[in-house]
mmCIF file of C-alpha atoms in Angstrom:
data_model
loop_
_atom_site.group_PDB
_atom_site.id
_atom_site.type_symbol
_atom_site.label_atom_id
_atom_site.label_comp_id
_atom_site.label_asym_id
_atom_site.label_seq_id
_atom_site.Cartn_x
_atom_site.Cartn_y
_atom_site.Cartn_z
ATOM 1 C CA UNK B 1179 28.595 103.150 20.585
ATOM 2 C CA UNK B 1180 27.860 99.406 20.895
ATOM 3 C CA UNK B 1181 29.945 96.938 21.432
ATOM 4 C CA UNK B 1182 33.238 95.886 19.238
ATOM 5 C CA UNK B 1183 32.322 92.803 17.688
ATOM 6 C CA UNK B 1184 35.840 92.442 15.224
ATOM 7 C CA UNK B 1185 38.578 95.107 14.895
ATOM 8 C CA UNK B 1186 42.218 95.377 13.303
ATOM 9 C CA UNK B 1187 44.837 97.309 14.052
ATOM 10 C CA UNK B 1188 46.694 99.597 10.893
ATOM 11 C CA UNK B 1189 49.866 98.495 10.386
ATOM 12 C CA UNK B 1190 51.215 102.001 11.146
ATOM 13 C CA UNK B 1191 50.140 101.519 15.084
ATOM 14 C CA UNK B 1192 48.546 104.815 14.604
ATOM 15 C CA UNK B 1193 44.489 103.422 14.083
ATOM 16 C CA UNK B 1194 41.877 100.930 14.877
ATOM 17 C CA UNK B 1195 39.402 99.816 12.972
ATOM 18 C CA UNK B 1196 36.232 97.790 14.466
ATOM 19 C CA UNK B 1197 33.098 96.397 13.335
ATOM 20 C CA UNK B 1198 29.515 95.687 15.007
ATOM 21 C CA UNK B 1199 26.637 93.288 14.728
ATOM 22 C CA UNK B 1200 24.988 96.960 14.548
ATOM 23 C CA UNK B 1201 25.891 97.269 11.471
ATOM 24 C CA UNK B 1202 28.605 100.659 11.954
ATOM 25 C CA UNK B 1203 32.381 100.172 11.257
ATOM 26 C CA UNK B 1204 34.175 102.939 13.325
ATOM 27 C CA UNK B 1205 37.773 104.521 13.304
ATOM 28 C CA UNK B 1206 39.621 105.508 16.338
ATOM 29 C CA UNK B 1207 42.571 107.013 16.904
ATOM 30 C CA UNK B 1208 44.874 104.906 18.927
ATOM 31 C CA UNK B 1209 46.971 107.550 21.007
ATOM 32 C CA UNK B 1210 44.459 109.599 22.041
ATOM 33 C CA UNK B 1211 41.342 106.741 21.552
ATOM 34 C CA UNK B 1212 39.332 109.183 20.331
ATOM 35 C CA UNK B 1213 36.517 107.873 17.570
ATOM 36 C CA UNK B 1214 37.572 109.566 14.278
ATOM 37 C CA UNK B 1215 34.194 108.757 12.055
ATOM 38 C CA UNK B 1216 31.304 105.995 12.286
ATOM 39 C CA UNK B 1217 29.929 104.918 9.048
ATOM 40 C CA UNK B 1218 26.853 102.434 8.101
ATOM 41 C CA UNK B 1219 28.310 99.375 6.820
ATOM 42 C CA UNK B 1220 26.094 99.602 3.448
ATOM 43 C CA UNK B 1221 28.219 102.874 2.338
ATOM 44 C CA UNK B 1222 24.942 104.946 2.855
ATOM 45 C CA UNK B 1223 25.066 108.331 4.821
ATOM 46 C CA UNK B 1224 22.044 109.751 6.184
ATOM 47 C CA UNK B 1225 22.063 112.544 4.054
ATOM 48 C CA UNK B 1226 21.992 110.415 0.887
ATOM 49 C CA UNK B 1227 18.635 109.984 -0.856
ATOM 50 C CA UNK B 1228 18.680 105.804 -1.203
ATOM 51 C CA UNK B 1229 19.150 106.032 2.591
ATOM 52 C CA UNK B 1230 15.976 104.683 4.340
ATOM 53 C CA UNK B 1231 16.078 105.854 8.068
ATOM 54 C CA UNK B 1232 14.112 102.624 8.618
ATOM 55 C CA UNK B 1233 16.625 100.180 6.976
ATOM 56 C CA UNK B 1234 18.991 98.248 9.314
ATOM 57 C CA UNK B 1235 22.323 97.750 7.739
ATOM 58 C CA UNK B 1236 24.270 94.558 7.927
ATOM 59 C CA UNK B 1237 26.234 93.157 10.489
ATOM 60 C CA UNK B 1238 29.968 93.950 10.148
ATOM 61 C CA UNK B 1239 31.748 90.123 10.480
ATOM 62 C CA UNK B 1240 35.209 91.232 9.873
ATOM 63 C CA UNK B 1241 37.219 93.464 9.539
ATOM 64 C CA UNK B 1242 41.092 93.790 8.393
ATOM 65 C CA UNK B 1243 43.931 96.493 6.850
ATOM 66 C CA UNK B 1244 45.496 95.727 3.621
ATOM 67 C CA UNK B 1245 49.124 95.025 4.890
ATOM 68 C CA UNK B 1246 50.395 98.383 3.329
ATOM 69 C CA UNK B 1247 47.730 99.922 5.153
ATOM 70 C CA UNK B 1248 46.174 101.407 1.790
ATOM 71 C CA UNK B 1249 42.809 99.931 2.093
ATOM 72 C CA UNK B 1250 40.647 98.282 4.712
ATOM 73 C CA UNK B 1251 38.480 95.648 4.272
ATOM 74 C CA UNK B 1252 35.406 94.364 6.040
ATOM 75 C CA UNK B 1253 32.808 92.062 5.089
ATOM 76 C CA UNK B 1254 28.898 91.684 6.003
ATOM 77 C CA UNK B 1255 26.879 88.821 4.887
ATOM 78 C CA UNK B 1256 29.868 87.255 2.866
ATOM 79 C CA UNK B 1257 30.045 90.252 0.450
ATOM 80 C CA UNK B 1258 33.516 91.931 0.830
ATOM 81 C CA UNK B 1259 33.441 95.811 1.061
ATOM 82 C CA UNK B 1260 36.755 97.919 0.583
ATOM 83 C CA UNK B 1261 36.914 101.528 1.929
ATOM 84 C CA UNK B 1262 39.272 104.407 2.454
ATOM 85 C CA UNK B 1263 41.392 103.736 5.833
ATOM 86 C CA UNK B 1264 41.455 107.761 6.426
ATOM 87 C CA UNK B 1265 37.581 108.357 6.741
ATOM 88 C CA UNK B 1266 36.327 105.193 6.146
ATOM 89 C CA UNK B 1267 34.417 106.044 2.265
ATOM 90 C CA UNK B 1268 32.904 102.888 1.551
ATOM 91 C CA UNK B 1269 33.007 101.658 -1.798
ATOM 92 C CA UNK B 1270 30.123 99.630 -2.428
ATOM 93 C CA UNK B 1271 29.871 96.408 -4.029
ATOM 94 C CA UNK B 1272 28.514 95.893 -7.816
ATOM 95 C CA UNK B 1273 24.473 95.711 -7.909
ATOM 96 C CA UNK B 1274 25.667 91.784 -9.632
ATOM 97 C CA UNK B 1275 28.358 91.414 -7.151
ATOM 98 C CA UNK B 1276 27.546 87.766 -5.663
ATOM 99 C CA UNK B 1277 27.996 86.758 -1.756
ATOM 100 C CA UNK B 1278 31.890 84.838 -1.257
ATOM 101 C CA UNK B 1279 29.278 81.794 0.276
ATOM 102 C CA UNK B 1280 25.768 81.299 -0.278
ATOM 103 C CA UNK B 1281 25.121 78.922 2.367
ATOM 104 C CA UNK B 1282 27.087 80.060 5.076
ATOM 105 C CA UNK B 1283 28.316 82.989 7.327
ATOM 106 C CA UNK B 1284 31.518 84.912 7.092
ATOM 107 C CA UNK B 1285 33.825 84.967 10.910
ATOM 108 C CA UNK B 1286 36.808 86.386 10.471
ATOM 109 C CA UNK B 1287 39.679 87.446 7.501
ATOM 110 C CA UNK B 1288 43.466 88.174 7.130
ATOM 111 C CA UNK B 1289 45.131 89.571 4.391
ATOM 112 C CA UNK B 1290 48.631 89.155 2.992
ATOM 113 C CA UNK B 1291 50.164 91.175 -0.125
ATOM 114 C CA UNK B 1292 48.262 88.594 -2.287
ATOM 115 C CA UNK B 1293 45.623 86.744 -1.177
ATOM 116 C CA UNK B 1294 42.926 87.863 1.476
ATOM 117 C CA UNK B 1295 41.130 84.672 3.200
ATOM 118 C CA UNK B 1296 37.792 84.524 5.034
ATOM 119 C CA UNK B 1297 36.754 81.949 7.996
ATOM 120 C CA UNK B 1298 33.248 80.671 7.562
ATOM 121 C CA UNK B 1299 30.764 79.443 10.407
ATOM 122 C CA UNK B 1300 30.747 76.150 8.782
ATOM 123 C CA UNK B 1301 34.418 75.507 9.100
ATOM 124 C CA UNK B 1302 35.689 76.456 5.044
ATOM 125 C CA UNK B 1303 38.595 78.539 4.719
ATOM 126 C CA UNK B 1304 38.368 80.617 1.347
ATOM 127 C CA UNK B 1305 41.569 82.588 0.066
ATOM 128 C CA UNK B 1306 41.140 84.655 -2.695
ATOM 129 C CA UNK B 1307 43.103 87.207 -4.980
ATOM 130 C CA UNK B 1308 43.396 90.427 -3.062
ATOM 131 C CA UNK B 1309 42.858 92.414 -6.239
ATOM 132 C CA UNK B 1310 40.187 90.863 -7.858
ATOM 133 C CA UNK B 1311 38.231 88.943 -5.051
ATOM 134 C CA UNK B 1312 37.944 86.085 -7.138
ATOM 135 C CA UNK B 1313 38.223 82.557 -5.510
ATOM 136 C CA UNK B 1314 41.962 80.992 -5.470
ATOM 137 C CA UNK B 1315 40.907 78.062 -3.686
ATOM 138 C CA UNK B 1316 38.435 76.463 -1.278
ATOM 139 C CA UNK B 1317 39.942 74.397 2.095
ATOM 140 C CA UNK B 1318 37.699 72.142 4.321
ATOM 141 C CA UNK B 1319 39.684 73.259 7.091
ATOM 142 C CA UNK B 1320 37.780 72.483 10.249
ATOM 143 C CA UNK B 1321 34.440 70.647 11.434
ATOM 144 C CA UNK B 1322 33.588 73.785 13.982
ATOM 145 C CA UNK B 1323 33.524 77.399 13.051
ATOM 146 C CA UNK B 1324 36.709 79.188 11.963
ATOM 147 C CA UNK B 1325 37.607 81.606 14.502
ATOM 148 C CA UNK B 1326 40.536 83.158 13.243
ATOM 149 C CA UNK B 1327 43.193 83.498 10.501
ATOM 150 C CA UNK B 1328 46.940 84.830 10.447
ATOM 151 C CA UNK B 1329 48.924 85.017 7.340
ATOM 152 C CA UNK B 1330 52.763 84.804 8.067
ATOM 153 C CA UNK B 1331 54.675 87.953 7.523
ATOM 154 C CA UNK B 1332 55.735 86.623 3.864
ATOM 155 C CA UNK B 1333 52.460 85.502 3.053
ATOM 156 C CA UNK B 1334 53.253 82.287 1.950
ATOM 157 C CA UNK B 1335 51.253 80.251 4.589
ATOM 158 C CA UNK B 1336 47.829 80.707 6.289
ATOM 159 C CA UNK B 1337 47.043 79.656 9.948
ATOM 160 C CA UNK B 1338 43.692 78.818 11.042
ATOM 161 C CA UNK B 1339 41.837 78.502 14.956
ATOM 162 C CA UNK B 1340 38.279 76.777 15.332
ATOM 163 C CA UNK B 1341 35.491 76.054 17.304
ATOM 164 C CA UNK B 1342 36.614 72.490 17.083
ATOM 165 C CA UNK B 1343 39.608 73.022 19.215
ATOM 166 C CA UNK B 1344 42.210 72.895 16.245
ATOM 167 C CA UNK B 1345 44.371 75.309 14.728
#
């Protein structure tokens, strides 16, 4: 495999989860670190008859576990995918499902019981319902890229690093 560009850790301590600018989000085991199953970040298997052998699938920018450990999420190209933790079944997005950010690139995400937020290149911090995806609110957090986001343990506030030497 190619490098780990983003990974999270289950909350069980038993998995962890990485992403790729390949476009692959893998599952290893974290006792033995043995690689449990590699799937295309576009939900496609080869086998699968809308799969084009030719087609590249998109960079993985994130990735993070529901904090429950239920679900784990990852995004590529600001559209946030949600798959099975166990064997990583991808559940696509809606053929009208529209990118979190239009203009911009997606760096990192955290998750609390409620609200799942997503650093942007462009410094914007967007937190939105967990459930639904929808957009709770917008912050102009930094001038530099957001590196990466925390969520204290009760969810009720949201820390943020940059490329512009804040946090």
């Amino acid at each position: 495999p190619r490098k780990v560009d983003t990974f999270a850790l289950s909350p069980d301590w038993k998995h962890i989860a990485g992403g790729s600018r390949d476009g692959y989000v893998r599952l290893w085991d974290l006792a033995s670190s043995t690689l449990l199953c590699c799937r295309r970040s576009d939900g496609y298997d080869v086998n699968e008859s809308e799969y084009d052998v030719r087609s590249t699938p998109p960079p993985v920018d994130a990735v993070a576990y529901a904090p429950n450990g239920s679900s784990l999420f990852f995004i590529c190209g600001c559209l946030v995918y949600e798959c099975n933790p166990g064997n990583l079944q991808i559940a696509r997005p809606k053929k009208n499902e529209r990118p979190l950010c239009d203009d911009d690139t997606a760096r990192c995400m955290a998750l609390s019981t409620e609200h799942m937020a997503v650093g942007l290149e462009r410094g914007k911090v967007l937190i939105l319902e967990s459930t639904s995806k929808t957009l709770f609110r917008g912050i102009g957090a930094h001038s530099g890229a957001v590196n990466a986001l925390s969520f204290s343990p009760d969810g009720s506030r949201l820390a943020s690093a940059s490329d512009d030497r804040s946090a």
